[in-house]
Amino acid sequence: MSSESKPDPPTSNVPDWVQAELFVDVLKETVQGFSKIKNFKANSGSAAGENYATIMLRVNIDVELEDGKEKSISFMLKLPHQSDMYKHMMEANNIFETEFIMYKTIVPELEQIYRDVGVEVKFGAKAYELKGVKTDYILLEDLAPKGFKNTNRTEGLDQAHTECALKRLSMWHAASMVRVATKGDYPDSISRGFYKEELRPTMDAMNKSLSENFLKACKQYEGNEEYIDQIIELLPKVTDEIYKLVKVDSQHLNVLNHGDFWSNNMMFSHDSFGKIKDICLVDFQLPKWGCVAQDLYYFLISSTKLEDKLTKFDHYIKFYHDNLLENLKTLKYSKNVPTLRDLHITLFKYGFWGYLTATGVMSAVLVDPTDTASLDNFLSDSTEGNDFKTLLYNNARYRKHIQEILPWLHNRGALQGF
């Protein structure tokens, strides 16, 4: 999700069905004194390389009120890509159905858990329904007019923004633990998430393509002789290791993982002095009940500043754990809570999430904006796809990060798989 307005961006990816009349009921619901639509325009809502999984549109509407005054309203509309590869993945795992459940049921439920103990928290944007639409979509309030915006993903988050995100993540995780303790397991679509057996062949093909391109680049990294043999041995087994990794083990801390917790999937608001006021999470398409290591590695390896990524890793884990304990206490959680030492043991055991993050989403976070940045190019082994992955793994910014991270992961035993 991107928050920046753009002057007359192209409208070629706006489907014909996105018409003003569809929004009348939503406007009646959200705009007090709504009378009629005066002007309607839908444009691209995110730049190349900022959103892989969906097409994001910003819908700008000028309305006339009953008293004759005019008002401008905007929404964010998420739509599926139309490629054959994307449609195949959607057949096995419809991320739009999952995200709709998240926005309409799961997110409000977790917010209510805090409200019940007198704490107001807003995890995500408000979602709306368009009547009569036959295709998959997610319609959300536009957070930009409220002062929320994304950070610069290539620079990485500083300590203040990282701790703000970890604090909110700990609230999310704590509420999910309370929810399962009091109401039982989440439905299968939430519990298993993206990692379904029927998607294993697709995931295997994707991992094969990524691994081949990563290995070519890895052979050029400084100091690779320390770990290259382990990576060569690991690569053919990546998919099998992932499916072992995602099995739920009650001996470790399990939460509802956001599943895609990186810097572009959170938006911050700031006061006039630049101090953080609030954070809002976006993109709830890939939730997964399971080990907390998934979200923690995914976020800290992909989205923090290079100078903090490893030197402050243990600090950030303690900060997260302190906040998790505080939130569980507030929510009167009655079950045993893992100690900080338990959490570190879990992170060592599940260290393969760190490798998957460093060779997966981190490469997309650090690459410069480019028109070739697309889900198809990330997943396919076409010439254009391979050229894009070469760019992902060979650019100077990524090399700086990965050349520090791989030895760190190697020394933690993370390159042995799971």
CSV table of N, CA and C in Angstrom, one decimal, residues 243-391:
chain,number,residue,atom,x,y,z
A,243,TYR,N,8.0,-26.6,4.5
A,243,TYR,CA,6.8,-27.3,5.0
A,243,TYR,C,7.0,-27.9,6.3
A,244,LYS,N,8.3,-28.2,6.7
A,244,LYS,CA,8.6,-28.7,8.1
A,244,LYS,C,8.5,-27.5,9.0
A,245,LEU,N,9.0,-26.4,8.5
A,245,LEU,CA,9.1,-25.1,9.4
A,245,LEU,C,7.7,-24.6,9.8
A,246,VAL,N,6.7,-24.8,8.9
A,246,VAL,CA,5.4,-24.2,9.2
A,246,VAL,C,4.5,-25.1,10.0
A,247,LYS,N,4.9,-26.3,10.3
A,247,LYS,CA,4.1,-27.1,11.2
A,247,LYS,C,4.1,-26.5,12.6
A,248,VAL,N,2.9,-26.5,13.2
A,248,VAL,CA,2.7,-25.9,14.5
A,248,VAL,C,3.3,-26.8,15.6
A,249,ASP,N,4.1,-26.3,16.5
A,249,ASP,CA,4.7,-27.0,17.6
A,249,ASP,C,4.3,-26.3,18.9
A,250,SER,N,3.5,-27.0,19.7
A,250,SER,CA,3.0,-26.3,20.9
A,250,SER,C,4.1,-26.0,21.9
A,251,GLN,N,5.3,-26.6,21.7
A,251,GLN,CA,6.4,-26.3,22.7
A,251,GLN,C,7.0,-24.9,22.5
A,252,HIS,N,6.6,-24.3,21.4
A,252,HIS,CA,7.2,-22.9,21.1
A,252,HIS,C,6.0,-21.9,21.1
A,253,LEU,N,6.4,-20.6,21.1
A,253,LEU,CA,5.4,-19.5,21.2
A,253,LEU,C,4.7,-19.4,19.8
A,254,ASN,N,3.4,-19.7,19.8
A,254,ASN,CA,2.6,-19.6,18.6
A,254,ASN,C,1.7,-18.4,18.7
A,255,VAL,N,1.6,-17.7,17.6
A,255,VAL,CA,0.7,-16.5,17.5
A,255,VAL,C,0.1,-16.4,16.1
A,256,LEU,N,-0.8,-15.5,15.9
A,256,LEU,CA,-1.3,-15.3,14.5
A,256,LEU,C,-0.3,-14.3,13.8
A,257,ASN,N,0.6,-14.9,13.0
A,257,ASN,CA,1.6,-14.1,12.3
A,257,ASN,C,0.9,-13.2,11.3
A,258,HIS,N,1.3,-12.0,11.1
A,258,HIS,CA,0.8,-11.2,10.1
A,258,HIS,C,1.2,-11.8,8.7
A,259,GLY,N,2.4,-12.3,8.6
A,259,GLY,CA,2.8,-13.1,7.5
A,259,GLY,C,3.5,-12.3,6.4
A,260,ASP,N,3.4,-11.0,6.4
A,260,ASP,CA,4.0,-10.2,5.4
A,260,ASP,C,4.4,-8.9,6.1
A,261,PHE,N,5.0,-9.0,7.2
A,261,PHE,CA,5.3,-7.8,8.1
A,261,PHE,C,6.6,-7.1,7.7
A,262,TRP,N,6.5,-6.3,6.6
A,262,TRP,CA,7.7,-5.5,6.2
A,262,TRP,C,7.3,-4.1,6.1
A,263,SER,N,8.3,-3.2,5.9
A,263,SER,CA,8.1,-1.8,6.0
A,263,SER,C,7.0,-1.2,5.2
A,264,ASN,N,6.8,-1.7,4.0
A,264,ASN,CA,5.7,-1.2,3.1
A,264,ASN,C,4.3,-1.6,3.6
A,265,ASN,N,4.3,-2.5,4.5
A,265,ASN,CA,2.9,-2.9,5.0
A,265,ASN,C,2.6,-2.4,6.4
A,266,MET,N,3.3,-1.2,6.6
A,266,MET,CA,2.9,-0.4,7.8
A,266,MET,C,3.0,1.0,7.4
A,267,MET,N,2.1,1.9,8.0
A,267,MET,CA,2.1,3.3,7.7
A,267,MET,C,2.2,4.1,9.0
A,268,PHE,N,3.0,5.1,9.0
A,268,PHE,CA,3.2,5.9,10.2
A,268,PHE,C,2.6,7.3,10.1
A,269,SER,N,2.2,7.9,11.2
A,269,SER,CA,1.8,9.3,11.2
A,269,SER,C,2.8,10.0,12.2
A,270,HIS,N,3.1,11.2,11.9
A,270,HIS,CA,4.1,12.0,12.7
A,270,HIS,C,3.5,13.3,13.1
A,271,ASP,N,4.0,13.9,14.2
A,271,ASP,CA,3.6,15.3,14.6
A,271,ASP,C,4.5,16.3,13.8
A,272,SER,N,4.4,17.5,14.1
A,272,SER,CA,5.1,18.6,13.3
A,272,SER,C,6.6,18.6,13.7
A,273,PHE,N,7.0,17.9,14.7
A,273,PHE,CA,8.4,17.7,15.1
A,273,PHE,C,9.0,16.4,14.6
A,274,GLY,N,8.2,15.6,13.8
A,274,GLY,CA,8.7,14.4,13.3
A,274,GLY,C,8.6,13.2,14.2
A,275,LYS,N,8.0,13.4,15.4
A,275,LYS,CA,7.9,12.3,16.4
A,275,LYS,C,6.7,11.4,15.9
A,276,ILE,N,6.8,10.1,16.1
A,276,ILE,CA,5.8,9.2,15.7
A,276,ILE,C,4.6,9.3,16.5
A,277,LYS,N,3.4,9.5,15.9
A,277,LYS,CA,2.1,9.6,16.6
A,277,LYS,C,1.4,8.2,16.6
A,278,ASP,N,1.4,7.5,15.5
A,278,ASP,CA,0.7,6.3,15.4
A,278,ASP,C,1.2,5.4,14.2
A,279,ILE,N,0.8,4.2,14.2
A,279,ILE,CA,1.1,3.2,13.2
A,279,ILE,C,-0.1,2.5,12.8
A,280,CYS,N,-0.3,2.2,11.5
A,280,CYS,CA,-1.4,1.4,11.1
A,280,CYS,C,-0.8,0.3,10.2
A,281,LEU,N,-1.3,-1.0,10.4
A,281,LEU,CA,-0.8,-2.1,9.6
A,281,LEU,C,-1.7,-2.3,8.3
A,282,VAL,N,-1.2,-2.7,7.2
A,282,VAL,CA,-2.0,-3.0,6.0
A,282,VAL,C,-1.6,-4.4,5.5
A,283,ASP,N,-2.3,-4.8,4.5
A,283,ASP,CA,-2.1,-6.1,3.8
A,283,ASP,C,-2.1,-7.3,4.7
A,284,PHE,N,-3.4,-7.7,5.0
A,284,PHE,CA,-3.6,-8.9,5.8
A,284,PHE,C,-3.9,-10.1,4.9
A,285,GLN,N,-3.1,-10.3,3.9
A,285,GLN,CA,-3.4,-11.4,2.9
A,285,GLN,C,-2.8,-12.7,3.3
A,286,LEU,N,-1.7,-12.7,4.1
A,286,LEU,CA,-1.0,-14.0,4.3
A,286,LEU,C,-0.9,-14.4,5.8
A,287,PRO,N,-2.0,-14.3,6.6
A,287,PRO,CA,-1.9,-14.6,8.0
A,287,PRO,C,-1.5,-16.1,8.2
A,288,LYS,N,-0.9,-16.4,9.3
A,288,LYS,CA,-0.5,-17.8,9.5
A,288,LYS,C,-0.4,-18.0,11.0
A,289,TRP,N,-1.2,-18.9,11.6
A,289,TRP,CA,-1.0,-19.3,13.0
A,289,TRP,C,0.2,-20.2,13.1
A,290,GLY,N,1.1,-19.8,13.9
A,290,GLY,CA,2.3,-20.6,14.1
A,290,GLY,C,3.4,-19.9,14.8
A,291,CYS,N,4.6,-20.4,14.7
A,291,CYS,CA,5.7,-19.9,15.5
A,291,CYS,C,6.0,-18.4,15.2
A,292,VAL,N,6.2,-17.6,16.3
A,292,VAL,CA,6.4,-16.2,16.3
A,292,VAL,C,7.7,-15.8,15.5
A,293,ALA,N,8.6,-16.8,15.4
A,293,ALA,CA,9.8,-16.5,14.7
A,293,ALA,C,9.6,-16.0,13.2
A,294,GLN,N,8.4,-16.5,12.6
A,294,GLN,CA,8.1,-16.0,11.3
A,294,GLN,C,8.1,-14.5,11.2
A,295,ASP,N,7.2,-13.9,12.0
A,295,ASP,CA,7.1,-12.4,11.9
A,295,ASP,C,8.3,-11.7,12.3
A,296,LEU,N,9.0,-12.2,13.4
A,296,LEU,CA,10.1,-11.5,13.9
A,296,LEU,C,11.3,-11.5,13.0
A,297,TYR,N,11.7,-12.6,12.4
A,297,TYR,CA,12.7,-12.7,11.4
A,297,TYR,C,12.4,-11.9,10.2
A,298,TYR,N,11.1,-12.1,9.7
A,298,TYR,CA,10.7,-11.4,8.4
A,298,TYR,C,10.8,-9.9,8.6
A,299,PHE,N,10.4,-9.3,9.7
A,299,PHE,CA,10.5,-7.9,9.9
A,299,PHE,C,11.9,-7.4,10.1
A,300,LEU,N,12.6,-8.0,11.1
A,300,LEU,CA,13.9,-7.4,11.5
A,300,LEU,C,14.9,-7.6,10.4
A,301,ILE,N,14.9,-8.7,9.7
A,301,ILE,CA,15.9,-8.9,8.6
A,301,ILE,C,15.6,-8.1,7.4
A,302,SER,N,14.3,-7.9,7.1
A,302,SER,CA,13.9,-7.2,5.8
A,302,SER,C,13.9,-5.7,5.9
A,303,SER,N,13.6,-5.2,7.1
A,303,SER,CA,13.1,-3.8,7.1
A,303,SER,C,13.9,-2.8,8.0
A,304,THR,N,14.9,-3.3,8.7
A,304,THR,CA,15.7,-2.4,9.6
A,304,THR,C,16.9,-1.8,8.9
A,305,LYS,N,17.4,-0.8,9.4
A,305,LYS,CA,18.7,-0.2,8.8
A,305,LYS,C,19.8,-1.2,8.9
A,306,LEU,N,20.7,-1.2,8.0
A,306,LEU,CA,21.8,-2.1,7.9
A,306,LEU,C,22.7,-2.1,9.2
A,307,GLU,N,22.9,-0.9,9.7
A,307,GLU,CA,23.8,-0.7,10.9
A,307,GLU,C,23.1,-1.3,12.2
A,308,ASP,N,21.8,-1.4,12.1
A,308,ASP,CA,21.1,-1.9,13.3
A,308,ASP,C,20.7,-3.4,13.2
A,309,LYS,N,20.7,-3.9,11.9
A,309,LYS,CA,20.0,-5.2,11.6
A,309,LYS,C,20.5,-6.3,12.5
A,310,LEU,N,21.8,-6.4,12.7
A,310,LEU,CA,22.4,-7.5,13.4
A,310,LEU,C,22.9,-7.0,14.8
A,311,THR,N,23.4,-5.8,14.9
A,311,THR,CA,23.9,-5.3,16.2
A,311,THR,C,22.8,-5.1,17.2
A,312,LYS,N,21.6,-4.8,16.8
A,312,LYS,CA,20.5,-4.5,17.7
A,312,LYS,C,19.4,-5.6,17.6
A,313,PHE,N,19.7,-6.7,17.0
A,313,PHE,CA,18.8,-7.8,16.8
A,313,PHE,C,18.3,-8.3,18.2
A,314,ASP,N,19.3,-8.6,19.1
A,314,ASP,CA,18.9,-9.1,20.4
A,314,ASP,C,18.2,-8.1,21.2
A,315,HIS,N,18.6,-6.8,21.1
A,315,HIS,CA,17.8,-5.8,21.8
A,315,HIS,C,16.4,-5.7,21.3
A,316,TYR,N,16.2,-5.8,20.0
A,316,TYR,CA,14.8,-5.7,19.5
A,316,TYR,C,14.0,-6.9,20.0
A,317,ILE,N,14.6,-8.1,20.1
A,317,ILE,CA,13.9,-9.3,20.6
A,317,ILE,C,13.5,-9.1,22.0
A,318,LYS,N,14.4,-8.5,22.8
A,318,LYS,CA,14.0,-8.2,24.2
A,318,LYS,C,12.9,-7.2,24.3
A,319,PHE,N,13.0,-6.1,23.5
A,319,PHE,CA,12.0,-5.1,23.5
A,319,PHE,C,10.6,-5.7,23.1
A,320,TYR,N,10.6,-6.6,22.1
A,320,TYR,CA,9.4,-7.2,21.7
A,320,TYR,C,8.8,-8.1,22.9
A,321,HIS,N,9.7,-8.9,23.5
A,321,HIS,CA,9.3,-9.8,24.6
A,321,HIS,C,8.7,-9.0,25.8
A,322,ASP,N,9.4,-7.9,26.1
A,322,ASP,CA,8.9,-7.0,27.2
A,322,ASP,C,7.5,-6.5,26.9
A,323,ASN,N,7.3,-6.1,25.7
A,323,ASN,CA,6.0,-5.6,25.4
A,323,ASN,C,4.9,-6.7,25.3
A,324,LEU,N,5.3,-7.8,24.8
A,324,LEU,CA,4.4,-9.0,24.7
A,324,LEU,C,3.9,-9.3,26.1
A,325,LEU,N,4.8,-9.4,27.1
A,325,LEU,CA,4.5,-9.7,28.5
A,325,LEU,C,3.5,-8.7,29.0
A,326,GLU,N,3.8,-7.4,28.8
A,326,GLU,CA,3.0,-6.3,29.3
A,326,GLU,C,1.6,-6.4,28.7
A,327,ASN,N,1.5,-6.7,27.4
A,327,ASN,CA,0.1,-6.8,26.8
A,327,ASN,C,-0.6,-8.0,27.3
A,328,LEU,N,0.1,-9.2,27.5
A,328,LEU,CA,-0.6,-10.4,28.0
A,328,LEU,C,-1.1,-10.1,29.4
A,329,LYS,N,-0.4,-9.4,30.2
A,329,LYS,CA,-0.8,-9.0,31.5
A,329,LYS,C,-2.0,-8.2,31.5
A,330,THR,N,-2.0,-7.2,30.6
A,330,THR,CA,-3.2,-6.3,30.5
A,330,THR,C,-4.4,-7.1,30.1
A,331,LEU,N,-4.2,-8.1,29.2
A,331,LEU,CA,-5.3,-8.9,28.7
A,331,LEU,C,-5.7,-10.0,29.6
A,332,LYS,N,-5.0,-10.1,30.8
A,332,LYS,CA,-5.3,-11.2,31.7
A,332,LYS,C,-5.1,-12.6,31.1
A,333,TYR,N,-4.1,-12.8,30.4
A,333,TYR,CA,-3.8,-14.1,29.8
A,333,TYR,C,-3.4,-15.1,30.9
A,334,SER,N,-4.0,-16.2,30.9
A,334,SER,CA,-3.9,-17.1,32.1
A,334,SER,C,-2.9,-18.3,31.9
A,335,LYS,N,-2.5,-18.5,30.6
A,335,LYS,CA,-1.6,-19.6,30.3
A,335,LYS,C,-0.1,-19.2,30.5
A,336,ASN,N,0.7,-20.2,30.5
A,336,ASN,CA,2.2,-20.0,30.6
A,336,ASN,C,2.7,-19.1,29.5
A,337,VAL,N,3.6,-18.2,29.8
A,337,VAL,CA,4.2,-17.3,28.9
A,337,VAL,C,5.7,-17.6,28.8
A,338,PRO,N,6.2,-17.8,27.5
A,338,PRO,CA,7.6,-18.2,27.4
A,338,PRO,C,8.5,-17.0,27.9
A,339,THR,N,9.6,-17.4,28.5
A,339,THR,CA,10.6,-16.4,29.0
A,339,THR,C,11.4,-15.9,27.8
A,340,LEU,N,12.2,-14.9,28.1
A,340,LEU,CA,13.1,-14.3,27.0
A,340,LEU,C,14.0,-15.4,26.5
A,341,ARG,N,14.6,-16.2,27.4
A,341,ARG,CA,15.5,-17.2,27.0
A,341,ARG,C,14.7,-18.2,26.1
A,342,ASP,N,13.5,-18.6,26.5
A,342,ASP,CA,12.7,-19.5,25.6
A,342,ASP,C,12.5,-18.9,24.2
A,343,LEU,N,12.3,-17.6,24.2
A,343,LEU,CA,12.1,-17.0,22.8
A,343,LEU,C,13.4,-17.0,22.0
A,344,HIS,N,14.5,-16.8,22.7
A,344,HIS,CA,15.8,-16.9,21.9
A,344,HIS,C,16.0,-18.3,21.4
A,345,ILE,N,15.7,-19.3,22.3
A,345,ILE,CA,15.9,-20.7,21.9
A,345,ILE,C,15.0,-21.0,20.6
A,346,THR,N,13.8,-20.5,20.7
A,346,THR,CA,12.8,-20.6,19.5
A,346,THR,C,13.4,-20.0,18.3
A,347,LEU,N,14.0,-18.8,18.4
A,347,LEU,CA,14.6,-18.1,17.3
A,347,LEU,C,15.8,-18.9,16.7
A,348,PHE,N,16.6,-19.5,17.5
A,348,PHE,CA,17.7,-20.4,17.0
A,348,PHE,C,17.1,-21.6,16.3
A,349,LYS,N,16.1,-22.2,16.9
A,349,LYS,CA,15.5,-23.4,16.2
A,349,LYS,C,14.9,-23.1,14.9
A,350,TYR,N,14.2,-21.9,14.8
A,350,TYR,CA,13.5,-21.5,13.6
A,350,TYR,C,14.3,-20.5,12.8
A,351,GLY,N,15.6,-20.6,12.9
A,351,GLY,CA,16.5,-19.6,12.2
A,351,GLY,C,16.4,-19.6,10.7
A,352,PHE,N,15.8,-20.7,10.1
A,352,PHE,CA,15.7,-20.8,8.7
A,352,PHE,C,14.8,-19.7,8.1
A,353,TRP,N,13.8,-19.2,9.0
A,353,TRP,CA,13.0,-18.1,8.6
A,353,TRP,C,13.9,-16.9,8.2
A,354,GLY,N,15.1,-16.7,8.9
A,354,GLY,CA,16.0,-15.7,8.6
A,354,GLY,C,16.6,-15.8,7.2
A,355,TYR,N,17.0,-17.0,6.9
A,355,TYR,CA,17.5,-17.3,5.5
A,355,TYR,C,16.4,-17.0,4.4
A,356,LEU,N,15.2,-17.5,4.7
A,356,LEU,CA,14.1,-17.3,3.7
A,356,LEU,C,13.8,-15.8,3.5
A,357,THR,N,13.9,-15.1,4.6
A,357,THR,CA,13.7,-13.6,4.5
A,357,THR,C,14.8,-12.9,3.7
A,358,ALA,N,16.0,-13.3,4.1
A,358,ALA,CA,17.2,-12.6,3.5
A,358,ALA,C,17.3,-12.8,2.0
A,359,THR,N,16.9,-14.0,1.5
A,359,THR,CA,16.9,-14.4,0.1
A,359,THR,C,15.6,-14.2,-0.6
A,360,GLY,N,14.6,-13.8,0.1
A,360,GLY,CA,13.3,-13.5,-0.4
A,360,GLY,C,12.9,-12.1,-0.4
A,361,VAL,N,12.0,-11.8,0.6
A,361,VAL,CA,11.5,-10.4,0.6
A,361,VAL,C,12.5,-9.3,0.8
A,362,MET,N,13.6,-9.6,1.5
A,362,MET,CA,14.6,-8.5,1.7
A,362,MET,C,15.2,-8.0,0.3
A,363,SER,N,15.3,-8.9,-0.6
A,363,SER,CA,15.8,-8.5,-2.0
A,363,SER,C,14.8,-7.5,-2.6
A,364,ALA,N,13.5,-7.8,-2.4
A,364,ALA,CA,12.5,-6.9,-3.0
A,364,ALA,C,12.5,-5.5,-2.3
A,365,VAL,N,12.7,-5.6,-1.0
A,365,VAL,CA,12.7,-4.3,-0.2
A,365,VAL,C,13.9,-3.4,-0.6
A,366,LEU,N,15.0,-4.0,-0.9
A,366,LEU,CA,16.2,-3.2,-1.1
A,366,LEU,C,16.5,-2.8,-2.6
A,367,VAL,N,15.8,-3.4,-3.5
A,367,VAL,CA,16.0,-3.0,-4.9
A,367,VAL,C,15.4,-1.7,-5.3
A,368,ASP,N,16.1,-0.9,-6.1
A,368,ASP,CA,15.6,0.4,-6.6
A,368,ASP,C,14.3,0.2,-7.3
A,369,PRO,N,13.4,1.2,-7.3
A,369,PRO,CA,12.2,1.2,-8.1
A,369,PRO,C,12.5,0.9,-9.5
A,370,THR,N,11.7,-0.1,-10.1
A,370,THR,CA,11.9,-0.4,-11.5
A,370,THR,C,10.6,-1.0,-12.1
A,371,ASP,N,10.3,-0.7,-13.3
A,371,ASP,CA,9.1,-1.2,-14.0
A,371,ASP,C,9.1,-2.7,-14.1
A,372,THR,N,10.2,-3.3,-14.0
A,372,THR,CA,10.2,-4.8,-14.1
A,372,THR,C,9.9,-5.5,-12.8
A,373,ALA,N,9.7,-4.7,-11.7
A,373,ALA,CA,9.4,-5.3,-10.4
A,373,ALA,C,7.9,-5.7,-10.4
A,374,SER,N,7.7,-7.0,-10.6
A,374,SER,CA,6.3,-7.6,-10.6
A,374,SER,C,6.3,-9.0,-10.0
A,375,LEU,N,5.2,-9.4,-9.6
A,375,LEU,CA,5.1,-10.8,-9.0
A,375,LEU,C,5.4,-11.8,-10.1
A,376,ASP,N,5.0,-11.6,-11.3
A,376,ASP,CA,5.3,-12.6,-12.3
A,376,ASP,C,6.8,-12.7,-12.5
A,377,ASN,N,7.5,-11.6,-12.6
A,377,ASN,CA,9.0,-11.6,-12.8
A,377,ASN,C,9.7,-12.2,-11.5
A,378,PHE,N,9.1,-12.0,-10.4
A,378,PHE,CA,9.7,-12.6,-9.1
A,378,PHE,C,9.5,-14.1,-9.1
A,379,LEU,N,8.4,-14.6,-9.7
A,379,LEU,CA,8.1,-16.0,-9.6
A,379,LEU,C,8.6,-16.8,-10.8
A,380,SER,N,8.6,-16.2,-12.0
A,380,SER,CA,8.8,-17.0,-13.2
A,380,SER,C,10.3,-17.1,-13.6
A,381,ASP,N,10.6,-18.1,-14.5
A,381,ASP,CA,12.0,-18.2,-14.9
A,381,ASP,C,12.1,-17.8,-16.4
A,382,SER,N,11.3,-16.9,-16.8
A,382,SER,CA,11.4,-16.3,-18.1
A,382,SER,C,12.7,-15.4,-18.2
A,383,THR,N,13.0,-15.0,-19.4
A,383,THR,CA,14.2,-14.2,-19.5
A,383,THR,C,14.1,-12.9,-18.7
A,384,GLU,N,12.9,-12.2,-18.8
A,384,GLU,CA,12.7,-11.0,-18.1
A,384,GLU,C,12.7,-11.3,-16.6
A,385,GLY,N,12.1,-12.5,-16.2
A,385,GLY,CA,12.1,-12.8,-14.8
A,385,GLY,C,13.5,-13.1,-14.2
A,386,ASN,N,14.3,-13.8,-15.0
A,386,ASN,CA,15.7,-14.0,-14.5
A,386,ASN,C,16.5,-12.8,-14.5
A,387,ASP,N,16.3,-11.9,-15.5
A,387,ASP,CA,17.0,-10.6,-15.4
A,387,ASP,C,16.6,-9.8,-14.2
A,388,PHE,N,15.3,-9.8,-13.8
A,388,PHE,CA,14.9,-9.1,-12.6
A,388,PHE,C,15.5,-9.7,-11.4
A,389,LYS,N,15.6,-11.0,-11.3
A,389,LYS,CA,16.2,-11.7,-10.1
A,389,LYS,C,17.7,-11.4,-10.0
A,390,THR,N,18.3,-11.3,-11.2
A,390,THR,CA,19.7,-10.9,-11.2
A,390,THR,C,19.9,-9.6,-10.6
A,391,LEU,N,19.0,-8.6,-11.0
A,391,LEU,CA,19.0,-7.3,-10.4
A,391,LEU,C,18.8,-7.3,-8.9
